[in-house]
Amino acid sequence: MGRYVIRRLLQMIPVFIGTTFIIFAMVYALGDPIAAMFGDRAPDPATLARIRAELNLDKPMVEQYVLYMGNIFSGDFGQAFNGQQVTELMGEAFPVTMRLTLVAITIEIVLGIGLGLVSGLRRGKLVDTITLIGTLVVISIPVFVIGYLAQYFLAVEWDIIDPAVSSDATFEELIVPGFVLAGLSLAYITRLTRASVAENLRADYLRTAKAKGLPRSRVIGVHLLRNSLIPVVTFIGTDVGALMGGAIVTERIFNIHGVGYQLWNGVLRGNSPTVVGFVTILVLVFLLANLLVDLLYAVLDPRIRYA
């Protein structure tokens, strides 16, 4: 196991370098950070040259990237155009988005796996049909439509929640945004669990477990569900990074000052240090989440061994 983890960590290095370099090149090569910083009021040539030298923009792209990565590993993610350190923006945004992601993941796991299990056990019954239709409806509707509908009815029409989340972004305030963020993945997890449960119901090991007279709760909870969760865990692991990076729409609708909010403002204003810094952290989160998923395979399926 230890050798496998070390090998996977080493494999992450070229992936991390490749993805961050592409992001860095796209942000800095396809736009002009200096023009985004000053807008229509361009500084005089001497000031422009000085700022370019300070930001290493006068150097080749590869050298810029190496210098940027060197600063990141020393904890310096640069300075946003408003003068605030990018690390300060991260310190404010990431805890909020992590709470939102935690709420969304919890909803996905509890409701998604629960509905999928019930639907798979009662395949072809009324509850299965309702679940399939319901998940298909959720998949068919764009996230921003679900978000605005939830905000309009729950906040404006019925006055159950506030239309915008406060700066504290408590777990209670993030329940409805969490449902909106989790909606699409919840539908996929439900369908994935249903299909996996329905397939494993016909497996030999399950018939053996029933023939041995094991209690139904143990047959379903230990043998059936445990083996059915392998593809679901894979999806949830990759979804963690997707939720954190893809919360832009949900955070904009409910005015949540998280990662998506900062990324949206960074892209809109051409704030290159903010965009590259936040995306670099998201790449790390995505890679570590995938490593965790791979390690969980051995827990769910003892047949899997790591060399």
mmCIF file with all atom_site columns, N, CA, C and O in Angstrom, residues 279-296:
data_model
loop_
_atom_site.group_PDB
_atom_site.id
_atom_site.type_symbol
_atom_site.label_atom_id
_atom_site.label_alt_id
_atom_site.label_comp_id
_atom_site.label_asym_id
_atom_site.label_entity_id
_atom_site.label_seq_id
_atom_site.pdbx_PDB_ins_code
_atom_site.Cartn_x
_atom_site.Cartn_y
_atom_site.Cartn_z
_atom_site.occupancy
_atom_site.B_iso_or_equiv
_atom_site.pdbx_formal_charge
_atom_site.auth_seq_id
_atom_site.auth_comp_id
_atom_site.auth_asym_id
_atom_site.auth_atom_id
_atom_site.pdbx_PDB_model_num
ATOM 1  N N  . VAL A 1 279 ? -7.238  28.178 -9.449  1.00 0.00 ? 279 VAL A N  1
ATOM 2  C CA . VAL A 1 279 ? -7.327  26.954 -10.260 1.00 0.00 ? 279 VAL A CA 1
ATOM 3  C C  . VAL A 1 279 ? -6.216  25.982 -9.890  1.00 0.00 ? 279 VAL A C  1
ATOM 4  O O  . VAL A 1 279 ? -6.414  24.764 -9.900  1.00 0.00 ? 279 VAL A O  1
ATOM 5  N N  . THR A 1 280 ? -5.041  26.487 -9.546  1.00 0.00 ? 280 THR A N  1
ATOM 6  C CA . THR A 1 280 ? -3.938  25.607 -9.125  1.00 0.00 ? 280 THR A CA 1
ATOM 7  C C  . THR A 1 280 ? -4.332  24.801 -7.881  1.00 0.00 ? 280 THR A C  1
ATOM 8  O O  . THR A 1 280 ? -4.084  23.584 -7.808  1.00 0.00 ? 280 THR A O  1
ATOM 9  N N  . ILE A 1 281 ? -4.962  25.456 -6.927  1.00 0.00 ? 281 ILE A N  1
ATOM 10 C CA . ILE A 1 281 ? -5.412  24.737 -5.724  1.00 0.00 ? 281 ILE A CA 1
ATOM 11 C C  . ILE A 1 281 ? -6.494  23.723 -6.078  1.00 0.00 ? 281 ILE A C  1
ATOM 12 O O  . ILE A 1 281 ? -6.522  22.599 -5.555  1.00 0.00 ? 281 ILE A O  1
ATOM 13 N N  . LEU A 1 282 ? -7.393  24.086 -7.006  1.00 0.00 ? 282 LEU A N  1
ATOM 14 C CA . LEU A 1 282 ? -8.447  23.151 -7.412  1.00 0.00 ? 282 LEU A CA 1
ATOM 15 C C  . LEU A 1 282 ? -7.864  21.911 -8.091  1.00 0.00 ? 282 LEU A C  1
ATOM 16 O O  . LEU A 1 282 ? -8.374  20.804 -7.925  1.00 0.00 ? 282 LEU A O  1
ATOM 17 N N  . VAL A 1 283 ? -6.797  22.099 -8.856  1.00 0.00 ? 283 VAL A N  1
ATOM 18 C CA . VAL A 1 283 ? -6.127  20.943 -9.481  1.00 0.00 ? 283 VAL A CA 1
ATOM 19 C C  . VAL A 1 283 ? -5.595  20.006 -8.400  1.00 0.00 ? 283 VAL A C  1
ATOM 20 O O  . VAL A 1 283 ? -5.744  18.775 -8.482  1.00 0.00 ? 283 VAL A O  1
ATOM 21 N N  . LEU A 1 284 ? -4.983  20.571 -7.361  1.00 0.00 ? 284 LEU A N  1
ATOM 22 C CA . LEU A 1 284 ? -4.478  19.745 -6.260  1.00 0.00 ? 284 LEU A CA 1
ATOM 23 C C  . LEU A 1 284 ? -5.607  18.992 -5.565  1.00 0.00 ? 284 LEU A C  1
ATOM 24 O O  . LEU A 1 284 ? -5.482  17.801 -5.251  1.00 0.00 ? 284 LEU A O  1
ATOM 25 N N  . VAL A 1 285 ? -6.719  19.681 -5.330  1.00 0.00 ? 285 VAL A N  1
ATOM 26 C CA . VAL A 1 285 ? -7.872  19.042 -4.679  1.00 0.00 ? 285 VAL A CA 1
ATOM 27 C C  . VAL A 1 285 ? -8.382  17.881 -5.525  1.00 0.00 ? 285 VAL A C  1
ATOM 28 O O  . VAL A 1 285 ? -8.669  16.789 -5.014  1.00 0.00 ? 285 VAL A O  1
ATOM 29 N N  . PHE A 1 286 ? -8.462  18.108 -6.823  1.00 0.00 ? 286 PHE A N  1
ATOM 30 C CA . PHE A 1 286 ? -8.957  17.073 -7.738  1.00 0.00 ? 286 PHE A CA 1
ATOM 31 C C  . PHE A 1 286 ? -8.029  15.854 -7.724  1.00 0.00 ? 286 PHE A C  1
ATOM 32 O O  . PHE A 1 286 ? -8.488  14.705 -7.660  1.00 0.00 ? 286 PHE A O  1
ATOM 33 N N  . LEU A 1 287 ? -6.717  16.067 -7.767  1.00 0.00 ? 287 LEU A N  1
ATOM 34 C CA . LEU A 1 287 ? -5.759  14.961 -7.774  1.00 0.00 ? 287 LEU A CA 1
ATOM 35 C C  . LEU A 1 287 ? -5.804  14.177 -6.463  1.00 0.00 ? 287 LEU A C  1
ATOM 36 O O  . LEU A 1 287 ? -5.799  12.942 -6.462  1.00 0.00 ? 287 LEU A O  1
ATOM 37 N N  . LEU A 1 288 ? -5.863  14.865 -5.342  1.00 0.00 ? 288 LEU A N  1
ATOM 38 C CA . LEU A 1 288 ? -5.899  14.186 -4.048  1.00 0.00 ? 288 LEU A CA 1
ATOM 39 C C  . LEU A 1 288 ? -7.211  13.428 -3.860  1.00 0.00 ? 288 LEU A C  1
ATOM 40 O O  . LEU A 1 288 ? -7.228  12.337 -3.268  1.00 0.00 ? 288 LEU A O  1
ATOM 41 N N  . ALA A 1 289 ? -8.317  13.984 -4.363  1.00 0.00 ? 289 ALA A N  1
ATOM 42 C CA . ALA A 1 289 ? -9.601  13.285 -4.266  1.00 0.00 ? 289 ALA A CA 1
ATOM 43 C C  . ALA A 1 289 ? -9.570  11.990 -5.059  1.00 0.00 ? 289 ALA A C  1
ATOM 44 O O  . ALA A 1 289 ? -10.097 10.955 -4.607  1.00 0.00 ? 289 ALA A O  1
ATOM 45 N N  . ASN A 1 290 ? -8.934  12.004 -6.221  1.00 0.00 ? 290 ASN A N  1
ATOM 46 C CA . ASN A 1 290 ? -8.825  10.778 -7.024  1.00 0.00 ? 290 ASN A CA 1
ATOM 47 C C  . ASN A 1 290 ? -7.936  9.745  -6.351  1.00 0.00 ? 290 ASN A C  1
ATOM 48 O O  . ASN A 1 290 ? -8.201  8.544  -6.420  1.00 0.00 ? 290 ASN A O  1
ATOM 49 N N  . LEU A 1 291 ? -6.862  10.197 -5.681  1.00 0.00 ? 291 LEU A N  1
ATOM 50 C CA . LEU A 1 291 ? -6.007  9.265  -4.943  1.00 0.00 ? 291 LEU A CA 1
ATOM 51 C C  . LEU A 1 291 ? -6.796  8.616  -3.813  1.00 0.00 ? 291 LEU A C  1
ATOM 52 O O  . LEU A 1 291 ? -6.705  7.399  -3.595  1.00 0.00 ? 291 LEU A O  1
ATOM 53 N N  . LEU A 1 292 ? -7.592  9.405  -3.108  1.00 0.00 ? 292 LEU A N  1
ATOM 54 C CA . LEU A 1 292 ? -8.400  8.873  -2.012  1.00 0.00 ? 292 LEU A CA 1
ATOM 55 C C  . LEU A 1 292 ? -9.397  7.835  -2.516  1.00 0.00 ? 292 LEU A C  1
ATOM 56 O O  . LEU A 1 292 ? -9.621  6.799  -1.869  1.00 0.00 ? 292 LEU A O  1
ATOM 57 N N  . VAL A 1 293 ? -9.979  8.091  -3.689  1.00 0.00 ? 293 VAL A N  1
ATOM 58 C CA . VAL A 1 293 ? -10.925 7.142  -4.273  1.00 0.00 ? 293 VAL A CA 1
ATOM 59 C C  . VAL A 1 293 ? -10.234 5.814  -4.576  1.00 0.00 ? 293 VAL A C  1
ATOM 60 O O  . VAL A 1 293 ? -10.768 4.734  -4.281  1.00 0.00 ? 293 VAL A O  1
ATOM 61 N N  . ASP A 1 294 ? -9.046  5.885  -5.140  1.00 0.00 ? 294 ASP A N  1
ATOM 62 C CA . ASP A 1 294 ? -8.311  4.654  -5.456  1.00 0.00 ? 294 ASP A CA 1
ATOM 63 C C  . ASP A 1 294 ? -8.013  3.846  -4.200  1.00 0.00 ? 294 ASP A C  1
ATOM 64 O O  . ASP A 1 294 ? -8.058  2.618  -4.208  1.00 0.00 ? 294 ASP A O  1
ATOM 65 N N  . LEU A 1 295 ? -7.696  4.531  -3.112  1.00 0.00 ? 295 LEU A N  1
ATOM 66 C CA . LEU A 1 295 ? -7.404  3.826  -1.861  1.00 0.00 ? 295 LEU A CA 1
ATOM 67 C C  . LEU A 1 295 ? -8.664  3.215  -1.259  1.00 0.00 ? 295 LEU A C  1
ATOM 68 O O  . LEU A 1 295 ? -8.607  2.173  -0.601  1.00 0.00 ? 295 LEU A O  1
ATOM 69 N N  . LEU A 1 296 ? -9.802  3.849  -1.490  1.00 0.00 ? 296 LEU A N  1
ATOM 70 C CA . LEU A 1 296 ? -11.063 3.322  -0.953  1.00 0.00 ? 296 LEU A CA 1
ATOM 71 C C  . LEU A 1 296 ? -11.500 2.044  -1.662  1.00 0.00 ? 296 LEU A C  1
ATOM 72 O O  . LEU A 1 296 ? -12.297 1.277  -1.120  1.00 0.00 ? 296 LEU A O  1
#
